[in-house]
XYZ file of C-alpha atoms in Angstrom:
472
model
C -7.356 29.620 -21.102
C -6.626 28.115 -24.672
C -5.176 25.016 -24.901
C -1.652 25.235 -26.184
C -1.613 22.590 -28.408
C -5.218 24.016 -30.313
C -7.560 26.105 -31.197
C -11.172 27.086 -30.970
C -13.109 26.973 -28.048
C -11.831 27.499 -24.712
C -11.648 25.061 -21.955
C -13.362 25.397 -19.164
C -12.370 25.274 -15.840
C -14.007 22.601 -13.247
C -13.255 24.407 -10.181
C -15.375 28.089 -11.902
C -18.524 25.810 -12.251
C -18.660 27.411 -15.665
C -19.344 24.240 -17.471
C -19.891 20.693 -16.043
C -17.310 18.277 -17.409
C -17.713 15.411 -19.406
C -16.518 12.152 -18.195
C -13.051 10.483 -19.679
C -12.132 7.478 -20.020
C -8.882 5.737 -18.850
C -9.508 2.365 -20.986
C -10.413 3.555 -23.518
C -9.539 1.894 -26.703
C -9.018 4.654 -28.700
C -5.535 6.437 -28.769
C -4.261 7.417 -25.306
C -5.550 11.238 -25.226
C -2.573 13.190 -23.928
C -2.804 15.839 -21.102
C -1.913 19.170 -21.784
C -0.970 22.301 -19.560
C -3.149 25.222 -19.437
C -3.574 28.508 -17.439
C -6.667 28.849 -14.969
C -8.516 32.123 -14.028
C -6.173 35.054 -11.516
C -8.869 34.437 -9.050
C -7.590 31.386 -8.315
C -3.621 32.620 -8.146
C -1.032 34.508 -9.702
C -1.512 33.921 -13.268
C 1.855 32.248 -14.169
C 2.960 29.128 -15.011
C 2.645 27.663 -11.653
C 0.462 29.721 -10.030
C 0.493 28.975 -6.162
C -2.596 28.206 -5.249
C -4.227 28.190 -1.799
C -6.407 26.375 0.580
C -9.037 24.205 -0.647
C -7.415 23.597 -4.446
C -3.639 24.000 -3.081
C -1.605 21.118 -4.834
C -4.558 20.241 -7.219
C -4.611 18.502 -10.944
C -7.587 19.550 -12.637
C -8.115 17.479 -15.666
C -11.641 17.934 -17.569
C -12.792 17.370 -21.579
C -12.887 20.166 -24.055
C -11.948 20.247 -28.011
C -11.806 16.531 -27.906
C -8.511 16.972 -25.046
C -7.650 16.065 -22.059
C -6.443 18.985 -19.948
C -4.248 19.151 -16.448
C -3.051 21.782 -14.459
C -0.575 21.120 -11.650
C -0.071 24.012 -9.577
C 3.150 23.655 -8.027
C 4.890 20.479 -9.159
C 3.160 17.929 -6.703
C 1.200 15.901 -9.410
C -2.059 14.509 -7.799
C -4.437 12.133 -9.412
C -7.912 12.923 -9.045
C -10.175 10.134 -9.924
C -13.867 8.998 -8.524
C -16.301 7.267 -6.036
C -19.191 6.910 -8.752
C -19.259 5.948 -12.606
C -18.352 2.644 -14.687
C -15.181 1.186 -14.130
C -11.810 3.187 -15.750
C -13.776 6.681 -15.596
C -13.128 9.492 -13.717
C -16.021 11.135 -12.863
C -15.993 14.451 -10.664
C -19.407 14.100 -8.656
C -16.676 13.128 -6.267
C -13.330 14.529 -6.271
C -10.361 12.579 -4.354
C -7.008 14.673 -3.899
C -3.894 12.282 -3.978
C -0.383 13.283 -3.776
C 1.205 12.474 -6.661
C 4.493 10.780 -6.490
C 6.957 13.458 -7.408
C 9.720 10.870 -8.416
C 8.399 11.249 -11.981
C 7.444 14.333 -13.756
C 4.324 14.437 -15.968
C 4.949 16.022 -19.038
C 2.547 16.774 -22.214
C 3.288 13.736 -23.398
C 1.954 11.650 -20.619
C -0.424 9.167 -22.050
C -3.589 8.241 -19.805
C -2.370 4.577 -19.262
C 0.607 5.997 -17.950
C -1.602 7.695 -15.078
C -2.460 3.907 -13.754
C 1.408 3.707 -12.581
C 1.131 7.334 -11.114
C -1.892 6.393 -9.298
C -0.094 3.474 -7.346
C 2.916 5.918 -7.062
C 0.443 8.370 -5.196
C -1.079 6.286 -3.043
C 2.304 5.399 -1.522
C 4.353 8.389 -1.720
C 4.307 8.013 2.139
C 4.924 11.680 2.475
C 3.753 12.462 6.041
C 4.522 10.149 8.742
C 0.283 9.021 9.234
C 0.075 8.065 5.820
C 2.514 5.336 6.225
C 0.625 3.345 9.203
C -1.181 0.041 8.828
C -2.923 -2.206 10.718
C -3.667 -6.365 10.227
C -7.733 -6.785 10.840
C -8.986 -4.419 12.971
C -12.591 -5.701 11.649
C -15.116 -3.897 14.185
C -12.973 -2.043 16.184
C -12.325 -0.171 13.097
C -13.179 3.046 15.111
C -10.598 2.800 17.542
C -7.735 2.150 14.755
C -8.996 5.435 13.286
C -8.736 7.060 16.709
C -5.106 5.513 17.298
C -3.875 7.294 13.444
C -4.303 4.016 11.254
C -4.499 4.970 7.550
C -4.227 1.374 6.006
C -5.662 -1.614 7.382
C -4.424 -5.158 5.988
C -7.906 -7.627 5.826
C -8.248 -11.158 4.321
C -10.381 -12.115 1.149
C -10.391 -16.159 1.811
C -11.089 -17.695 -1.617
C -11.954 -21.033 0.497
C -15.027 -19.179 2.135
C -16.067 -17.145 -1.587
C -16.056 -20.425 -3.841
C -17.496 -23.739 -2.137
C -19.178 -24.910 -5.654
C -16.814 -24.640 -8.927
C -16.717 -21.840 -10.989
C -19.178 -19.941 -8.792
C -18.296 -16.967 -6.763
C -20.865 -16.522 -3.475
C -21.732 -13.381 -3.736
C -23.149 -13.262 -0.258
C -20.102 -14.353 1.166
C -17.561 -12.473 -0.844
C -19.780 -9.581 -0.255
C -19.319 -9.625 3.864
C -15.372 -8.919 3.020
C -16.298 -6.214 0.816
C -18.217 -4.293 3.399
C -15.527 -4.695 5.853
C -13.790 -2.756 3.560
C -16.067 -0.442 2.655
C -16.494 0.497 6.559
C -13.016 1.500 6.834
C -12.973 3.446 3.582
C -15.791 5.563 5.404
C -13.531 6.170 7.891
C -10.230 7.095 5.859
C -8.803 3.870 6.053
C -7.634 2.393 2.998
C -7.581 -1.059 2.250
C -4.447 -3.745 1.541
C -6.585 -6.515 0.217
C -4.873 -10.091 0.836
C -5.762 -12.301 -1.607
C -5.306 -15.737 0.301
C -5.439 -18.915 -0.367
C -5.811 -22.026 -1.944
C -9.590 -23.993 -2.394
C -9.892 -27.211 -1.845
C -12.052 -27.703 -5.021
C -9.029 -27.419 -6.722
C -6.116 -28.484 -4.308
C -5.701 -31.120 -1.850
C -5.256 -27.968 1.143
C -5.705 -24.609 1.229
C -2.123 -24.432 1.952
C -1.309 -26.177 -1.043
C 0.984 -24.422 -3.768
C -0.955 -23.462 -7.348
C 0.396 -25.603 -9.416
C -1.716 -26.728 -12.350
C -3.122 -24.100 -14.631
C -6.971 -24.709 -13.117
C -5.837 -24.254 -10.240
C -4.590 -20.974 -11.773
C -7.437 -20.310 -13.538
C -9.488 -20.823 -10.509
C -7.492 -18.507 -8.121
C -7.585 -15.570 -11.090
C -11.357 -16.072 -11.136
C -11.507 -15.058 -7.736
C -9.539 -12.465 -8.060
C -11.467 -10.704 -10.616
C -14.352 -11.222 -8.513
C -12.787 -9.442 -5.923
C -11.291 -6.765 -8.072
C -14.837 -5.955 -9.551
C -16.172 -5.236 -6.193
C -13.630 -2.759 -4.948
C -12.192 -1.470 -8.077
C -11.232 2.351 -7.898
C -10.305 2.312 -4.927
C -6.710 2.794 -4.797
C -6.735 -0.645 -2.981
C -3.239 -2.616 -2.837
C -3.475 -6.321 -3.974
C -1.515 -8.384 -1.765
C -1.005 -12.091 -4.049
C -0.812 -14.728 -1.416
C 0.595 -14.644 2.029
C 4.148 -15.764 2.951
C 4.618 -18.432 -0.097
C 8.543 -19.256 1.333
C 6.729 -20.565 4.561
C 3.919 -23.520 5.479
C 1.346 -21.091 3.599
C 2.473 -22.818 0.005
C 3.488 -26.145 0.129
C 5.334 -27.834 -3.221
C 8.506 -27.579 -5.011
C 10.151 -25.111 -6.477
C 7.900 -22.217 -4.927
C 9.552 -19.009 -6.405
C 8.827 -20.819 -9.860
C 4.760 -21.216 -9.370
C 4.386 -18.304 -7.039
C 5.380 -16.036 -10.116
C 3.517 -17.714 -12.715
C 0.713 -17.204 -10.264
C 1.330 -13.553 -10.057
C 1.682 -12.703 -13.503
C -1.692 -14.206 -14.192
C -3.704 -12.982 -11.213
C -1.557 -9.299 -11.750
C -2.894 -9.002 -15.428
C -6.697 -10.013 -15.190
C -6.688 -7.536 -11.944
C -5.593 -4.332 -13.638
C -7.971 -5.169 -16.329
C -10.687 -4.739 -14.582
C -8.996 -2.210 -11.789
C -6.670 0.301 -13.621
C -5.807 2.247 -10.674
C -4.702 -1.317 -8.227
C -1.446 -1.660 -6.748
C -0.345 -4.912 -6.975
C 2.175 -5.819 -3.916
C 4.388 -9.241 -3.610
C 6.019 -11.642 -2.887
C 4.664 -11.319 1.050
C 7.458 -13.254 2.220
C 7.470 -14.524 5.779
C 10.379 -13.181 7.910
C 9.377 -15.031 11.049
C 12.417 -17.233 11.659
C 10.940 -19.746 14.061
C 8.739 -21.451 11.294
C 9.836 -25.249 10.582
C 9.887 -24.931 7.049
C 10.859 -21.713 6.172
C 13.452 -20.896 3.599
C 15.760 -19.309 5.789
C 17.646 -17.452 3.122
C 15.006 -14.706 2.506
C 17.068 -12.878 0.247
C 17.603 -16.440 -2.193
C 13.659 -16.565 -2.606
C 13.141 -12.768 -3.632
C 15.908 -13.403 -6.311
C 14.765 -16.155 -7.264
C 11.226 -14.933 -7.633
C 12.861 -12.178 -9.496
C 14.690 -14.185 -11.837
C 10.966 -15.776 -12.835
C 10.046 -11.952 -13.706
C 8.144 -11.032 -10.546
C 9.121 -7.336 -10.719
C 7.517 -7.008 -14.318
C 4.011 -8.025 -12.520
C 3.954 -6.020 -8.804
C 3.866 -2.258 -8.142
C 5.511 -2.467 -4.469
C 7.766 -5.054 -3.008
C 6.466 -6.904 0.182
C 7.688 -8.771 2.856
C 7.236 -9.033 6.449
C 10.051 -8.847 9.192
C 9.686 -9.536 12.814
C 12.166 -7.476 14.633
C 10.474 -7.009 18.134
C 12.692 -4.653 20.571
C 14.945 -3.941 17.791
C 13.386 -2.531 14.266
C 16.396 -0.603 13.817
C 17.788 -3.558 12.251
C 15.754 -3.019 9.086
C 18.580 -0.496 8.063
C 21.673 -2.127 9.535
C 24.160 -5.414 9.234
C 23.521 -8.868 7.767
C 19.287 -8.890 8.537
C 17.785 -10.828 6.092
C 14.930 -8.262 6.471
C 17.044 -5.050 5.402
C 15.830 -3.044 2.977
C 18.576 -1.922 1.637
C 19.737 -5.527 0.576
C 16.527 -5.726 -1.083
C 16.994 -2.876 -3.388
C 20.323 -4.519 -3.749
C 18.817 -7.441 -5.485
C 16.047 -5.631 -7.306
C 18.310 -3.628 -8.948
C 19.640 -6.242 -10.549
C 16.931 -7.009 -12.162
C 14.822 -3.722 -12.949
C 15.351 -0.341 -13.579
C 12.195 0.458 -11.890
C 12.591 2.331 -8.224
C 9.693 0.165 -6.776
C 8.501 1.120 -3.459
C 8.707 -1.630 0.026
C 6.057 -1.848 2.276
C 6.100 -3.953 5.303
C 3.128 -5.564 5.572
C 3.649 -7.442 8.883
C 5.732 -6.210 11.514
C 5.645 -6.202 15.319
C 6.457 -8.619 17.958
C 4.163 -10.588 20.716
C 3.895 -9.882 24.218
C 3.721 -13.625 25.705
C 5.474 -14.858 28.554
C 9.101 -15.678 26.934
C 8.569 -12.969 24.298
C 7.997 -8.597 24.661
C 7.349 -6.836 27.469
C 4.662 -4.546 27.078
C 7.077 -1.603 27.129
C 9.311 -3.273 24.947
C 6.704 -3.646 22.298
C 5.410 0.018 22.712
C 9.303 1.056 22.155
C 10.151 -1.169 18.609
C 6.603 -0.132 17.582
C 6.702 3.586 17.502
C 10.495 2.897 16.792
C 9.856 0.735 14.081
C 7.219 3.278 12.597
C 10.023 6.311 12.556
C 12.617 3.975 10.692
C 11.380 2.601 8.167
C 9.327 5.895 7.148
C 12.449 7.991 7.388
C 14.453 5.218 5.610
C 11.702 4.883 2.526
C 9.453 2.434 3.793
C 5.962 3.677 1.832
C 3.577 1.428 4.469
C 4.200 -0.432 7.369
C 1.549 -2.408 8.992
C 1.329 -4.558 12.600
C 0.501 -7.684 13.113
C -2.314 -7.330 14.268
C -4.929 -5.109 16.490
C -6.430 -7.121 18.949
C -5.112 -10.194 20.399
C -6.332 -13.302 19.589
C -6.373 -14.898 22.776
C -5.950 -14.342 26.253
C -3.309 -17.081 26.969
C -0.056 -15.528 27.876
C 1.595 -18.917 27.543
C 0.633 -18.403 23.365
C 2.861 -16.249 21.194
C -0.367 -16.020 18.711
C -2.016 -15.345 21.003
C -0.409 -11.627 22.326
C 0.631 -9.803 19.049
C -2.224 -7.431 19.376
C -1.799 -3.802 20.430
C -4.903 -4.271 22.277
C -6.269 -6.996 24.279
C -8.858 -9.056 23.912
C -11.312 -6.349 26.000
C -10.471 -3.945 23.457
C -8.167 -2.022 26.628
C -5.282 -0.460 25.356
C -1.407 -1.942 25.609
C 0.967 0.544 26.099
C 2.248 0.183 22.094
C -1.742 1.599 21.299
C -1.001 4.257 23.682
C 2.528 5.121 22.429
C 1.538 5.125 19.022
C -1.428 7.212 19.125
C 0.402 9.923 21.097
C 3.396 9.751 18.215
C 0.552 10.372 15.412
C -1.164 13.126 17.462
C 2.154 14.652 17.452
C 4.083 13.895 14.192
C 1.974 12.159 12.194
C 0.935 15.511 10.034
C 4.754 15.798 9.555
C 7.422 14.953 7.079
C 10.907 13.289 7.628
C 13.294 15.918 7.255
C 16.539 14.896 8.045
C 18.746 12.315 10.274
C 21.250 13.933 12.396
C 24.138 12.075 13.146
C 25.295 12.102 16.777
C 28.570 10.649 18.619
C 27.494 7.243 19.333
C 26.007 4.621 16.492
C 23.304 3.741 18.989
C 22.022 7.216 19.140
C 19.085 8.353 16.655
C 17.733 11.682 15.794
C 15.016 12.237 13.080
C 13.777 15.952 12.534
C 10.314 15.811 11.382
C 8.134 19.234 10.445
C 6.601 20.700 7.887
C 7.056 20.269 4.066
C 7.922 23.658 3.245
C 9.303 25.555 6.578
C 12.309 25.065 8.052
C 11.284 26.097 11.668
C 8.677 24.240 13.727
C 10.435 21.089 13.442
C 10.330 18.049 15.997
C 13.511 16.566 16.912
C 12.716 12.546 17.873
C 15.604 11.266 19.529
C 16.030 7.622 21.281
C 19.083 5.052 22.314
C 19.451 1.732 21.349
């Protein structure tokens, strides 16, 4: 097991127990320390070049200290990042080993520098591979449980600067800390966290709806998210900046303009402190029945582009509203198609940065969604935009907030207000119990346009599949 690269004492091995590892540093200021391939012990697999190993360390990166290196293995070509629960911030520390698929759009080579690893880590958190992985959920605060039970693996929860800073310059602990436990609950529970930053303070602006527009007010929103950063750093948690800026939730003049200056400030001072955060945006509203809505969606992502947005975010994110029919996402003139949005991004970046969703679903009020017809674009919806590329998806919103079925805000919940399940919290659990340890496959393509079939199985075996059909 010599490294190939030196000599003198051989590295040891993390998974032997031969030698405890040291701890490395990701910020370090030093040179980037580069990672280098090495062999590991025949007890552990065929010893090759990839050897395939099996059960517990299948698909592992081992990366540990020795001769002043950094050293990885990768045993079959899916990369995984392995980083930790303890330690100071930027360290990896192996008391506590987390197993992440890496991205496998990117190889690592030997020339992979560690600050290169803070892109792969967002990459692995959303490679979206099996069907589970891409599932979110808006607030399930304490029925947390239950959104476990249903197959949630990302639940979307509010950090309210309003509540966290009532006296300038100071951060209340106490009260940013209740949002951090929330959090820290559903990590417990395998739920990972899409932290919404949101919104103004009225220290600083005239409403919390107001747009950021002087640099205090900058400076004041990038305080608090530091704050927030500090607390949950490590994580793998995705940053959402703002919610739905191109709607009533930012209110002044030329909003692509600010809402970018805002994100390349709060983007920078959060991976500073959090090197492994994924930083999502714009969060653009894709509810059509607001008053003031910019109606052309696609205008306000370019323009937000134009200002340099994709330099700052690691996934794109908007929200679209498609009810009964979430096939649209894929199809025709929707403002909401994804396909239009890599359209524009590619204008403007080389990068292939990953969508997420992260507010979908539809309400079951009296003039909107049955409860069957919600149950069908849900679990419909879910199939889509995972087959089609779409790394999270996430409903608005668990429980309903009301029990007045003349309220559309009221009945967007997949369960009501007595925590009984809709049908679309039925549907969707029995989907995950069934699929959602597969991988998309392959679309078939059948007479009619209106016709879908998605084979889902495993990774690596072409039998056992699941054929999902449905008719639009």
């Amino acid at each position: 097991m010599k490294c190939s690269k030196c000599s003198g004492e051989e590295p040891k091995n993390i998974i032997t127990g031969c030698n405890t590892p040291k701890v490395l540093q990701i910020d370090s200021k030093e040179p980037p320390v580069l990672f280098h391939r090495v062999d590991v012990p025949a007890s552990l697999g065929d010893d090759v070049a990839n050897p395939p190993v099996q059960g517990k360390y299948k698909n592992i990166l081992l990366v540990y200290e020795a001769n002043n290196h950094a050293y990885l293995y990768n045993s079959d070509g899916i990369y995984t990042f392995i980083t930790g629960q303890k330690g100071d911030r930027g360290t990896l520390d192996f008391d506590e080993i987390v197993n992440r698929p890496m991205y496998a759009g990117e190889p690592m080579t030997s020339e992979t520098s560690i600050p290169d690893i803070k892109r792969f880590a967002a990459d692995s958190l959303l490679r979206g591979d099996i069907l589970k992985n891409s599932c979110a959920i808006m607030n399930p605060g304490s029925d947390r449980e239950t959104a476990q039970r249903i197959g949630f693996k990302w639940a979307r929860m509010s950090f309210v600067w309003q509540v966290c800073e009532t006296t300038p310059g100071v951060i209340d602990e106490e009260a940013l800390n209740g949002f951090v436990y929330n959090s820290e609950l559903h990590r417990q529970l395998g739920i990972n966290t899409i932290a919404l930053l949101c919104y103004n303070n009225t220290i600083y602006a005239d409403d919390v709806y107001s747009g950021v527009i002087t640099q205090e007010n900058r400076d004041g929103f990038v305080n608090f998210c530091k704050a927030v950063a500090d607390k949950i750093k490590g994580r793998g948690v995705i940053y959402s900046i703002w919610n739905e800026p191109n709607a009533y939730f930012w209110d002044s003049e030329n909003k692509p303009y600010y809402y970018t200056q805002l994100v390349k400030e709060a983007s920078k001072a959060i991976k500073e402190i959090d090197p492994t955060a994924i930083i999502a945006g714009p969060e653009i509203a894709g509810i059509q029945y607001y008053d003031n809505i910019d109606d052309n969606l696609a205008k306000f992502f370019e323009d937000c582009c134009k200002e340099g947005l994709l330099d700052y975010i690691d996934v794109v994110s908007y929200h679209c509203y498609l009810g009964k029919d979430p096939e649209k996402i894929i199809e025709g003139n929707s403002p909401s198609n994804i396909y239009l949005t890599k359209s524009i991004m590619s204008k403007y970046t080389d990068r292939d940065i990953p969508i997420i969703i992260t507010e979908c679903g539809g309400s079951t009020w009296n003039d909107g969604l049955t409860e069957e017809e919600q149950a069908n674009g849900l679990t419909r919806m879910f199939l889509v935009n995972h087959a089609n590329g779409v790394k999270l998806s996430s409903i608005y919103c668990f429980k309903d907030l009301g029990a007045d079925p003349t309220q559309r805000e009221d009945n967007y919940g997949i369960v009501r207000q007595d925590g009984t399940y809709k049908n679309s919290a039925t549907a969707i659990e029995f989907m995950l119990s069934l699929i959602g340890e597969c991988y998309f496959k392959r679309k078939e393509k059948l007479l009619y346009s209106n016709d879908y079939c998605y084979i889902y199985g495993d990774a690596d075996s072409s039998s056992n599949n699941i054929m999902v059909l449905w008719t639009t």
